CSV table of C-alpha atoms in Angstrom, one decimal:
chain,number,residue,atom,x,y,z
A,1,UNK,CA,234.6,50.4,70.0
A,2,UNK,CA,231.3,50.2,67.9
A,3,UNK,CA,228.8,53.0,68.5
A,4,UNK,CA,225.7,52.4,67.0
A,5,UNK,CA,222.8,54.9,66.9
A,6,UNK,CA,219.6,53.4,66.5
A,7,UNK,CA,215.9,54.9,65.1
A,8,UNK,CA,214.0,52.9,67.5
A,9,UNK,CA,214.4,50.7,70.3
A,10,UNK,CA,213.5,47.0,68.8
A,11,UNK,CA,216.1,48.3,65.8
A,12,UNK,CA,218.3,48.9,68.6
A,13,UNK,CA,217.8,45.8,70.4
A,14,UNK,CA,217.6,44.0,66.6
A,15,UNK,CA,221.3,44.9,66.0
A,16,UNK,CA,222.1,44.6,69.5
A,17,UNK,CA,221.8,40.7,69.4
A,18,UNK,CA,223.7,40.5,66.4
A,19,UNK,CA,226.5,42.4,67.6
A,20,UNK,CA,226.2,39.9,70.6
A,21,UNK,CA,225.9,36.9,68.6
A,22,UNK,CA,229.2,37.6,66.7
A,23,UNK,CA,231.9,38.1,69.7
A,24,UNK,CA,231.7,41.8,70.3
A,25,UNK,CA,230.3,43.0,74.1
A,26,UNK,CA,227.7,45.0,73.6
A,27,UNK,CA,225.6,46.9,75.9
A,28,UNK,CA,222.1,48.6,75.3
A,29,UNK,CA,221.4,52.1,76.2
A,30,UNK,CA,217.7,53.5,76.8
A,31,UNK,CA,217.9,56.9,75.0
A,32,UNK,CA,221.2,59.7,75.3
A,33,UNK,CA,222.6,58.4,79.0
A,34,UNK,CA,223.5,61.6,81.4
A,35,UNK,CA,226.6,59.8,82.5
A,36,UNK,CA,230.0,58.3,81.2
A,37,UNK,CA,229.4,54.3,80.3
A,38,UNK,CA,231.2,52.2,83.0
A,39,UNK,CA,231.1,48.6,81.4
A,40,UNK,CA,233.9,47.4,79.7
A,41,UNK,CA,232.4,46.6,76.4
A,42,UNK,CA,233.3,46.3,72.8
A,43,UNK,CA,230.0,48.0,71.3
A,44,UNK,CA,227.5,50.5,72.7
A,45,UNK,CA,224.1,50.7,71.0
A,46,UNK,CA,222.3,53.6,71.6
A,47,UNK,CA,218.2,53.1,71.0
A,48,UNK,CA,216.7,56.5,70.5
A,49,UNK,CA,212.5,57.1,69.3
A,50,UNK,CA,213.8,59.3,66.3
A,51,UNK,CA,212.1,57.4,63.4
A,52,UNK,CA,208.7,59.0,62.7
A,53,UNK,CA,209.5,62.4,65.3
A,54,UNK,CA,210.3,65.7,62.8
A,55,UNK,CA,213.6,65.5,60.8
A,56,UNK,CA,215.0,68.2,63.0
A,57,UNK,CA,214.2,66.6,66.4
A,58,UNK,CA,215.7,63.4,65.0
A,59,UNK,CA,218.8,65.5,63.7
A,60,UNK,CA,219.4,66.7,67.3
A,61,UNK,CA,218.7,63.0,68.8
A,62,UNK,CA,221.0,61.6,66.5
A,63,UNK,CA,223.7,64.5,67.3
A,64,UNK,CA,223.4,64.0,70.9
A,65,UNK,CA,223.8,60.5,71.0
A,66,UNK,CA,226.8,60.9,68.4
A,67,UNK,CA,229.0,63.3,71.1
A,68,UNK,CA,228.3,60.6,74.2
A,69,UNK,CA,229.5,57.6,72.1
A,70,UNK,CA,232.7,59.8,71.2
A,71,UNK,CA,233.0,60.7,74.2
A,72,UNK,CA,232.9,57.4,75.6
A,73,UNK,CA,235.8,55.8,73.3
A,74,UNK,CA,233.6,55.0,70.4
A,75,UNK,CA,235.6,55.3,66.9
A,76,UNK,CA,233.8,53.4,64.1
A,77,UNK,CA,230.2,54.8,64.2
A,78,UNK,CA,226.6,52.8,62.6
A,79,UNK,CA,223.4,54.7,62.4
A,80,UNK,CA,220.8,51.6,62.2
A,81,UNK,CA,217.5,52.4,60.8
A,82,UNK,CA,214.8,49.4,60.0
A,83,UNK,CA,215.4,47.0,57.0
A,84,UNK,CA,212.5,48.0,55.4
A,85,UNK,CA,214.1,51.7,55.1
A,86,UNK,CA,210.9,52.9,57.1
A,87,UNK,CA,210.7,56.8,56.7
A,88,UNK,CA,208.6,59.7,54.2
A,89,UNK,CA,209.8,61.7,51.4
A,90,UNK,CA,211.0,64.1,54.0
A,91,UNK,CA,212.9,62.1,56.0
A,92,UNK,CA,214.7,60.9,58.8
A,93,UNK,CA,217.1,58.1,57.4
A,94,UNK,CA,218.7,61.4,54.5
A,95,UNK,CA,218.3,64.0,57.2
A,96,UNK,CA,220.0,62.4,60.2
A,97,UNK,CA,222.5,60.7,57.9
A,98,UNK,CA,223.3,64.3,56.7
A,99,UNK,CA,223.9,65.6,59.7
A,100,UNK,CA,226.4,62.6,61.2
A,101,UNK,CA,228.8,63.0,58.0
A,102,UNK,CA,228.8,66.5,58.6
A,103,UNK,CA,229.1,66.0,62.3
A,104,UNK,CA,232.6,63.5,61.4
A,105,UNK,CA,233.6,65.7,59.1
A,106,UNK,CA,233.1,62.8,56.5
A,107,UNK,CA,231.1,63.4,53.0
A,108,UNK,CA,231.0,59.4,51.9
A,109,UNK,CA,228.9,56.7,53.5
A,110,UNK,CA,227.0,53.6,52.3
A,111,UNK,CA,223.4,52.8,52.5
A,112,UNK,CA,222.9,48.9,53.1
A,113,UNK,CA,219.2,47.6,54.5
A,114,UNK,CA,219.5,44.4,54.0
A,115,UNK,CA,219.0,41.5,56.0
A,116,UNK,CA,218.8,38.4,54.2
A,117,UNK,CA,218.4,36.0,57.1
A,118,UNK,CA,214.6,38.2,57.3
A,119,UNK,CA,214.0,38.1,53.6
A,120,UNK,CA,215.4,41.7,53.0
A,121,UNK,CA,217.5,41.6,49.5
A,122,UNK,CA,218.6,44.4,47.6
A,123,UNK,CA,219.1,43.9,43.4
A,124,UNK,CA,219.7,47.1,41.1
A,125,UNK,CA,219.3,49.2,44.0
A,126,UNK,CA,215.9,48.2,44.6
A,127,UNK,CA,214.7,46.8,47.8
A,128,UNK,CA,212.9,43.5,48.8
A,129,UNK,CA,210.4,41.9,51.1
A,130,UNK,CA,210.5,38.4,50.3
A,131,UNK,CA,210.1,37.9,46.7
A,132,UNK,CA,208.0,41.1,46.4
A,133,UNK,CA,209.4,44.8,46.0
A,134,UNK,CA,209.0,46.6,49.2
A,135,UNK,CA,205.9,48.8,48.2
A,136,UNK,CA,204.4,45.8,46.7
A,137,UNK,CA,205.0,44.4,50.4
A,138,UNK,CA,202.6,45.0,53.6
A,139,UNK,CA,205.0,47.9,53.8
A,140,UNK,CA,202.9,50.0,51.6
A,141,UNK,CA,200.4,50.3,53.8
A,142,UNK,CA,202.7,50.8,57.1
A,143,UNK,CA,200.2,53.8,59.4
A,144,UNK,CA,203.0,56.0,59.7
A,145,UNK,CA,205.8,55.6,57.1
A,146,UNK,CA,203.8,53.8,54.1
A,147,UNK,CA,206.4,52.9,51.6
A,148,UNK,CA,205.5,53.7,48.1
A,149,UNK,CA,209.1,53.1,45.9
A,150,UNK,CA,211.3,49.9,46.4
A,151,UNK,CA,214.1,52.0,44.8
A,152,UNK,CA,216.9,53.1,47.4
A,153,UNK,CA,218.5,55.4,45.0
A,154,UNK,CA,215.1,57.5,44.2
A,155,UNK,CA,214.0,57.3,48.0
A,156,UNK,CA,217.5,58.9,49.4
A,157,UNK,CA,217.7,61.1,46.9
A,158,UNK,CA,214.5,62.6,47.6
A,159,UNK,CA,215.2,63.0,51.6
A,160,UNK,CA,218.9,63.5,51.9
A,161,UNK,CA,221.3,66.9,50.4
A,162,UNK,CA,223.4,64.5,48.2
A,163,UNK,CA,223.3,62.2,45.1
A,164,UNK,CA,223.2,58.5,45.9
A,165,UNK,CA,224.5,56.1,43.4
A,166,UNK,CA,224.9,52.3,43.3
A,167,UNK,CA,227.3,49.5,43.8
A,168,UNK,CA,225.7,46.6,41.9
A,169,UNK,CA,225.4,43.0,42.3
A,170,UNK,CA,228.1,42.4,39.3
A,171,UNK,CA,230.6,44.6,41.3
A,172,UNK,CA,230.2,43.4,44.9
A,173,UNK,CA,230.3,39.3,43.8
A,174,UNK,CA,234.0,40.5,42.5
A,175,UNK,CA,235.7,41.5,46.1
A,176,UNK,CA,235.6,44.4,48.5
A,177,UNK,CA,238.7,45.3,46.5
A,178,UNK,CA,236.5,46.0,43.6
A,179,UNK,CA,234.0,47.7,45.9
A,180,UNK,CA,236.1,50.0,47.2
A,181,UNK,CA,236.9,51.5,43.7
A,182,UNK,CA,233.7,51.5,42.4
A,183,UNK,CA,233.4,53.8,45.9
A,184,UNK,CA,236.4,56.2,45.1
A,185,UNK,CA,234.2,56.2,41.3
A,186,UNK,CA,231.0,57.3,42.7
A,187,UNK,CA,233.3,59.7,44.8
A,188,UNK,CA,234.6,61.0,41.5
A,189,UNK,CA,230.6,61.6,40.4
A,190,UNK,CA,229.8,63.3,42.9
A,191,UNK,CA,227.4,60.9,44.8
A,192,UNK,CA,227.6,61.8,48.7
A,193,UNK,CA,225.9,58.0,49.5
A,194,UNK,CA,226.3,54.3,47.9
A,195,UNK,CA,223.6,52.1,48.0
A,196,UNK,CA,225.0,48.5,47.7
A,197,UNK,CA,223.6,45.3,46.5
A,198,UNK,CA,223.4,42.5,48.8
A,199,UNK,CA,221.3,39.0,48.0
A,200,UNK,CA,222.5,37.3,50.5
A,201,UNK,CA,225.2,37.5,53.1
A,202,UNK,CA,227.8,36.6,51.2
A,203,UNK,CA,227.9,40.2,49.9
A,204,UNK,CA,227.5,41.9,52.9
A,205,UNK,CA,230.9,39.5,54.1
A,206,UNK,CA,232.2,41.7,51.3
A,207,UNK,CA,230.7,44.6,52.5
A,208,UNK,CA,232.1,44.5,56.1
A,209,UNK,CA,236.2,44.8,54.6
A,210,UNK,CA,234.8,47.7,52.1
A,211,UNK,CA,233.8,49.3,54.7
A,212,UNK,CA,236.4,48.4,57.7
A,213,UNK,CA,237.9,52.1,57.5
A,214,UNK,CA,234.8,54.2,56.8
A,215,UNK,CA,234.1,56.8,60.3
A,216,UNK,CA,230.0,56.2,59.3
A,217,UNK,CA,228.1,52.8,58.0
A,218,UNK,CA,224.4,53.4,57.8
A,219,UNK,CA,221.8,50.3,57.1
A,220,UNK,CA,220.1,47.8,58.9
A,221,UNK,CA,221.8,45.2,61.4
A,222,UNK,CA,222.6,42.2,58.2
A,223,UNK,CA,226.1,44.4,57.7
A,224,UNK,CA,226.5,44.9,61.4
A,225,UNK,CA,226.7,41.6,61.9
A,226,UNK,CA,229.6,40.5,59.4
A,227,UNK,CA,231.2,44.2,60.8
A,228,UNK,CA,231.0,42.7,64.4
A,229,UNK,CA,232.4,39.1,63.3
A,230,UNK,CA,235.7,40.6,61.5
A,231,UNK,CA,236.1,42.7,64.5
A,232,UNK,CA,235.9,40.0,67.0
A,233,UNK,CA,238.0,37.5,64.4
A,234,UNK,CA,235.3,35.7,63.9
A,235,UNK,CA,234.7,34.7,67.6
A,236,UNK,CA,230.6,34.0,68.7
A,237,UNK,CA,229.3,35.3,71.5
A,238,UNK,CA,227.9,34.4,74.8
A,239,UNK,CA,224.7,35.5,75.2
A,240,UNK,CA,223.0,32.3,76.6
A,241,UNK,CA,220.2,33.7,79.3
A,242,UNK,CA,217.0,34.1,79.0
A,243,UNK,CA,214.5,35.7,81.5
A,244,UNK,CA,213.0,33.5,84.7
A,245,UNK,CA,209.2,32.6,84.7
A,246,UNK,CA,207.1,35.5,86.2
A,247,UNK,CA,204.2,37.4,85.4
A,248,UNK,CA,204.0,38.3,81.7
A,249,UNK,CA,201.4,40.4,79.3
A,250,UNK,CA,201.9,40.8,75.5
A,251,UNK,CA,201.2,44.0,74.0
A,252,UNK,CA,200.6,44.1,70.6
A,253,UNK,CA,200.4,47.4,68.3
A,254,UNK,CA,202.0,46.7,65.0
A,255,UNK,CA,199.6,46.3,62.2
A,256,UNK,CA,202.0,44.6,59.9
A,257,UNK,CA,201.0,41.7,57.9
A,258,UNK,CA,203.3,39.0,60.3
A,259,UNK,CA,202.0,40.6,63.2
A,260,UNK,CA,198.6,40.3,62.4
A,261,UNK,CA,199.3,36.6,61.3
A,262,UNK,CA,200.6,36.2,65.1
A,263,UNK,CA,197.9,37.8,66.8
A,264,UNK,CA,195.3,35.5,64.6
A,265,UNK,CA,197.8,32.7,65.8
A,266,UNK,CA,197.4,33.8,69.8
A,267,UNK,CA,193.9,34.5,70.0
A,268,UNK,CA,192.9,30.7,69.4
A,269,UNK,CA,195.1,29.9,72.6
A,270,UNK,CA,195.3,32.8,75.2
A,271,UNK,CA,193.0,35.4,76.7
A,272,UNK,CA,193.2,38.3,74.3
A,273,UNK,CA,191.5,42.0,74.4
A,274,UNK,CA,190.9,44.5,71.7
A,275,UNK,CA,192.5,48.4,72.4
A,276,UNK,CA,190.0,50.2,71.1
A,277,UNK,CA,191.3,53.7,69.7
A,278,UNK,CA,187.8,55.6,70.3
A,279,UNK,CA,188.2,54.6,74.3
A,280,UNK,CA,191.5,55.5,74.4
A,281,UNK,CA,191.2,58.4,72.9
A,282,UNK,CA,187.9,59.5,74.7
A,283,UNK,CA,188.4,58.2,78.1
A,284,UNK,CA,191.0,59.0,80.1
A,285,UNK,CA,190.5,55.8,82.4
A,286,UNK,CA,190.4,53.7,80.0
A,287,UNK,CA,193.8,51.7,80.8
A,288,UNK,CA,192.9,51.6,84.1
A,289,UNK,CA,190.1,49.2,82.1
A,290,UNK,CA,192.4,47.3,80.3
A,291,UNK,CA,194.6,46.9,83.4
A,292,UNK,CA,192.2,45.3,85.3
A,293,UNK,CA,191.5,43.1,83.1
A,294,UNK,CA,195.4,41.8,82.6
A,295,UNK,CA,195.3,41.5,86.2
A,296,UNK,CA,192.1,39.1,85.9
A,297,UNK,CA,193.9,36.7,83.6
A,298,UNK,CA,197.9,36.9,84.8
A,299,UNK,CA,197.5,33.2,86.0
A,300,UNK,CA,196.4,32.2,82.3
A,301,UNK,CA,198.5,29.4,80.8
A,302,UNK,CA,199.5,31.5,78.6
A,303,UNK,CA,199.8,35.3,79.1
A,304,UNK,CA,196.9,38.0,78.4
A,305,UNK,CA,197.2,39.9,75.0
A,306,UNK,CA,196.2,43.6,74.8
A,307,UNK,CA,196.6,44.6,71.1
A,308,UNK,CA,195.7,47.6,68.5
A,309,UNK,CA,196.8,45.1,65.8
A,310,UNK,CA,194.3,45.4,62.6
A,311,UNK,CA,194.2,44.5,59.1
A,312,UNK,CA,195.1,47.3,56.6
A,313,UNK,CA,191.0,47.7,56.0
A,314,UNK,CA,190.4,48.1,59.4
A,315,UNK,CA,193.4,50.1,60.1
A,316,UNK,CA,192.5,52.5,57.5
A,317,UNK,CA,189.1,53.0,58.6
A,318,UNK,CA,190.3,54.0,61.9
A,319,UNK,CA,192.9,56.5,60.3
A,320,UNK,CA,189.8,58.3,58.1
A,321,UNK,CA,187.7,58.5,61.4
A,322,UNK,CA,190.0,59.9,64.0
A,323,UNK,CA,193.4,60.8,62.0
A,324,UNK,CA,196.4,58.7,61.6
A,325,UNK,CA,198.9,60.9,64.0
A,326,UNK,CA,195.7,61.3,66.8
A,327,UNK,CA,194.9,56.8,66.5
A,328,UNK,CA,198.4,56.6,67.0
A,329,UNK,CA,198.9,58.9,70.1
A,330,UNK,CA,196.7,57.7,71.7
A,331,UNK,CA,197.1,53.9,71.4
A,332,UNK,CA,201.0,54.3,72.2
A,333,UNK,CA,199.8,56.7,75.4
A,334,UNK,CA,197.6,53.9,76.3
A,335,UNK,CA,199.7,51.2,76.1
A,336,UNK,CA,202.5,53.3,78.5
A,337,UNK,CA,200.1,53.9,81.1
A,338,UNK,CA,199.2,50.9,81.0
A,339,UNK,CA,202.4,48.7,81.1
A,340,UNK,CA,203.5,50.9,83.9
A,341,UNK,CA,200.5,50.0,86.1
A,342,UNK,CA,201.6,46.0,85.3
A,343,UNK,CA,205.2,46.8,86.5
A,344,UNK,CA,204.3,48.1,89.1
A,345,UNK,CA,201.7,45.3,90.0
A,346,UNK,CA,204.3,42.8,90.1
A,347,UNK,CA,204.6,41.6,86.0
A,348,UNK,CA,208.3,41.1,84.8
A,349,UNK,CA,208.0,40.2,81.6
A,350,UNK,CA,207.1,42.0,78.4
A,351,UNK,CA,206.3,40.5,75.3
A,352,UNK,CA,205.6,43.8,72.7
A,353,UNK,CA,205.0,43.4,69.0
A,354,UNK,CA,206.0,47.0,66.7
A,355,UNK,CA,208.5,49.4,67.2
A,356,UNK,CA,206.5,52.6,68.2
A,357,UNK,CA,204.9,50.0,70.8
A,358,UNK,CA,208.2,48.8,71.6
A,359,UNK,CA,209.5,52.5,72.4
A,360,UNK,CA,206.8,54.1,74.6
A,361,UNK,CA,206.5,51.1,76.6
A,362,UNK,CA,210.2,50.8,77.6
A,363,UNK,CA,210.4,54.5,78.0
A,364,UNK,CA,207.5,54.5,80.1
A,365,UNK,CA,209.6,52.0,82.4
A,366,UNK,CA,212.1,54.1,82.5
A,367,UNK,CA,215.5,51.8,82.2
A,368,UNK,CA,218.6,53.5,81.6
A,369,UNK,CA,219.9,50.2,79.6
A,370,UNK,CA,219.8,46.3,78.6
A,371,UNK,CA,221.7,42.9,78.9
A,372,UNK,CA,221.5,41.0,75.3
A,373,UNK,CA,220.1,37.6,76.2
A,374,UNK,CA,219.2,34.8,73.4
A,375,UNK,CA,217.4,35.0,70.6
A,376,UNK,CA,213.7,34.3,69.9
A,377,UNK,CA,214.3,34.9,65.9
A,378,UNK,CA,216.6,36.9,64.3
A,379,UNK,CA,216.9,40.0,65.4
A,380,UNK,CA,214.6,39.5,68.5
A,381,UNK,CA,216.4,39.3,71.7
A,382,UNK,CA,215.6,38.8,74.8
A,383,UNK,CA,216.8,42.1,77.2
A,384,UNK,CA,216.8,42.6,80.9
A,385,UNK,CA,217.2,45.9,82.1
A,386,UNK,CA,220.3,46.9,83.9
A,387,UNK,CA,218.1,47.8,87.1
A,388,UNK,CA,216.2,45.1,87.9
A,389,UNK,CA,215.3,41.4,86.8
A,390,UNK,CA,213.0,42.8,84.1
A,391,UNK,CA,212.6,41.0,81.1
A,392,UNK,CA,211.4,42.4,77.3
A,393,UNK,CA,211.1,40.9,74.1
A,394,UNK,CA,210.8,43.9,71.5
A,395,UNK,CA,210.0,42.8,68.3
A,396,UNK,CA,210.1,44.7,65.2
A,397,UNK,CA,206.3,44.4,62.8
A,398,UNK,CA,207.5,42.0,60.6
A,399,UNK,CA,210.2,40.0,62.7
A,400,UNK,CA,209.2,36.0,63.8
A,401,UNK,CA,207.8,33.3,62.9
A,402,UNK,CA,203.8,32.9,63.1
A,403,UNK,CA,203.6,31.4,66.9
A,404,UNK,CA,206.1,34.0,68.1
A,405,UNK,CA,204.2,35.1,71.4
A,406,UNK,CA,203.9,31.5,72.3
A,407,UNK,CA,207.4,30.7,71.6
A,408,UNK,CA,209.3,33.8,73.7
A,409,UNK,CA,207.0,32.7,76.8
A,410,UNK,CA,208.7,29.2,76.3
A,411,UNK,CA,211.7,29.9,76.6
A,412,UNK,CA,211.1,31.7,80.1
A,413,UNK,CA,213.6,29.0,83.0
């Protein structure tokens, strides 16, 4: 079995459906679980909110969900962190990857973001967005991990106890035989972690055999999925549902540049209200505000939008006036209370746009785990919790196409 720690929970459910997609079983896991995994499965992904917390609480995260997963038959072990490399000078992708290494006793591991199907290329080490570098990207301006340097080398370095070096492009187009030497080289040189080229997925086909034996692969889920289609033999998966028509909000809280571009999209066709950060950070009924309002316009042709998304202008305005950390708080409290109050009012579906949103909301609910169901885009899935006939779509900033909200709800049988 595959164990797969993840940063956040639509990374979690991102790689989940690619698992899914390419013939490996693969269940969902809301946090650390308290009890032994039942399911007969082939891969266990375990979504933890370890991305953005202090190095040393995602250390200890990271370390607990690491024991379970070997505990529960996992040998081959993928710590899954967002394809833009999302994290400060300080951490958590060096820290954490540290500390599992150490952890399996292992002192080599590669560092692999990609995902070409999303427009995430590597070249000379140096990571893209599209056909811009990734600080020249909507990334650099990201609330909580603003990313400065598209260079993965430089980036690691600076986070992690180790010296990273690089497999290029001219290697990796040559064979996984020649990627495995220029490994056992950088070994030799005393680099701890390899970052490795990948263009498209060609190379990260290449990737997946380099890296068949290795106890830890670290990167985003483009490598997962060409590791899940060797092991399966190259079988696709089942993972045909998608959720039943019910009651269904969208919640909104990324500010990156797609996101945006949906919300614009949405508001010309459903009923849509602003989270204002002073309210929620001032009133302490103020989602009981925003609730009552959902509950006005539930029987909308298309569902009622609640969303904090704002241009980079506007978000950094909000950021000089209350404080990055103390906006975000509060908007992520806001949007628990609030999607816990539509649960409980009947509402069954969840549409959520950004990956801090994404987390609070589904532990706010409280499930212990997820079903992979089909996906929206590429990397978006549609879940339903283990508990009940729940249904989430959890979508990473940048992930979809422009009438993503729109499209999810259509798919609803």
């Amino acid at each position: 079995m595959l164990g797969v720690i993840a940063d956040d929970f639509t990374g979690a459910s991102d790689i989940a459906s690619f698992l899914v997609e390419n013939g490996l079983r693969t269940v969902q896991m809301n946090g650390v679980p308290t009890q032994p995994l039942q399911d007969s499965v082939d891969a266990i992904v375990i979504s933890l909110k370890s991305r953005s917390n202090p190095a040393n609480e995602a250390i200890q995260q990271s370390l607990q969900a690491l024991d379970w997963l070997k505990q529960n038959g996992c040998s081959q072990f993928y710590f899954k962190y967002c394809s833009t490399f999302d994290s400060t000078e300080k951490g958590n992708i060096g820290p954490v990857t540290d500390a599992l290494l150490k952890a399996l006793n292992d002192d080599f591991t590669v560092i692999t973001p990609a995902l070409p199907i999303n427009g995430r290329t590597i070249f000379n080490g140096y990571l893209f967005v599209g056909d811009v570098l990734l600080n020249e990207s909507g990334m650099r301006n990201h609330p909580i991990t603003p990313m400065k340097d598209a260079n993965l080398l430089r980036l690691m370095d600076s986070q992690a106890e180790g010296k990273t070096g690089l497999v290029a492009y001219a290697d990796i187009i040559q064979g996984s035989e020649q990627v495995k030497a220029r490994f056992a080289a950088l070994k030799q040189q005393g680099c701890r972690y390899a970052v490795v080229d990948a263009v498209d997925n060609q190379q990260l086909a290449v990737l997946a055999d380099a890296v068949a034996d290795f106890k830890l692969v670290t990167g985003g889920s483009g490598l997962a999925a060409y590791m899940a289609a060797r092991l399966s033999g190259g079988k696709k998966g089942d993972n045909a549902f998608t959720p039943t028509k019910g009651k269904t909000v969208v919640l909104s809280g990324s500010c990156s540049v797609m996101t945006n571009q949906q919300v614009e999209n949405y508001q010309k066709k459903a009923p849509h209200l602003f989270l204002d950060v002073e309210q929620a950070i001032n009133h302490p009924d103020y989602a009981d505000k925003l609730y009552q309002w959902t509950m006005e316009n539930l029987d909308s042709p298309l569902a009622p939008m609640i969303y904090a998304t704002v241009p980079p202008e506007k978000l950094k305005a909000i950021q000089n006036e209350f404080g990055a950390e103390r906006a975000s708080q509060a908007i992520e409290q806001t949007f628990a209370r609030l999607a816990e109050k539509l649960k409980n009012a009947g509402v069954t579906n969840f549409i959520t746009a950004g990956g801090e949103t994404s987390s609070i909301v589904v532990q706010q609910l409280g499930f212990s785990g997820f079903h992979i169901g089909k996906q929206i885009a590429p990397g978006v899935p549609w879940l339903k919790a283990v508990e009940e006939p729940i249904y989430l779509a959890l979508k990473s900033g940048n992930f979809g196409k422009v009438d993503f909200f729109e499209f999810a709800q259509g798919m609803a049988v």
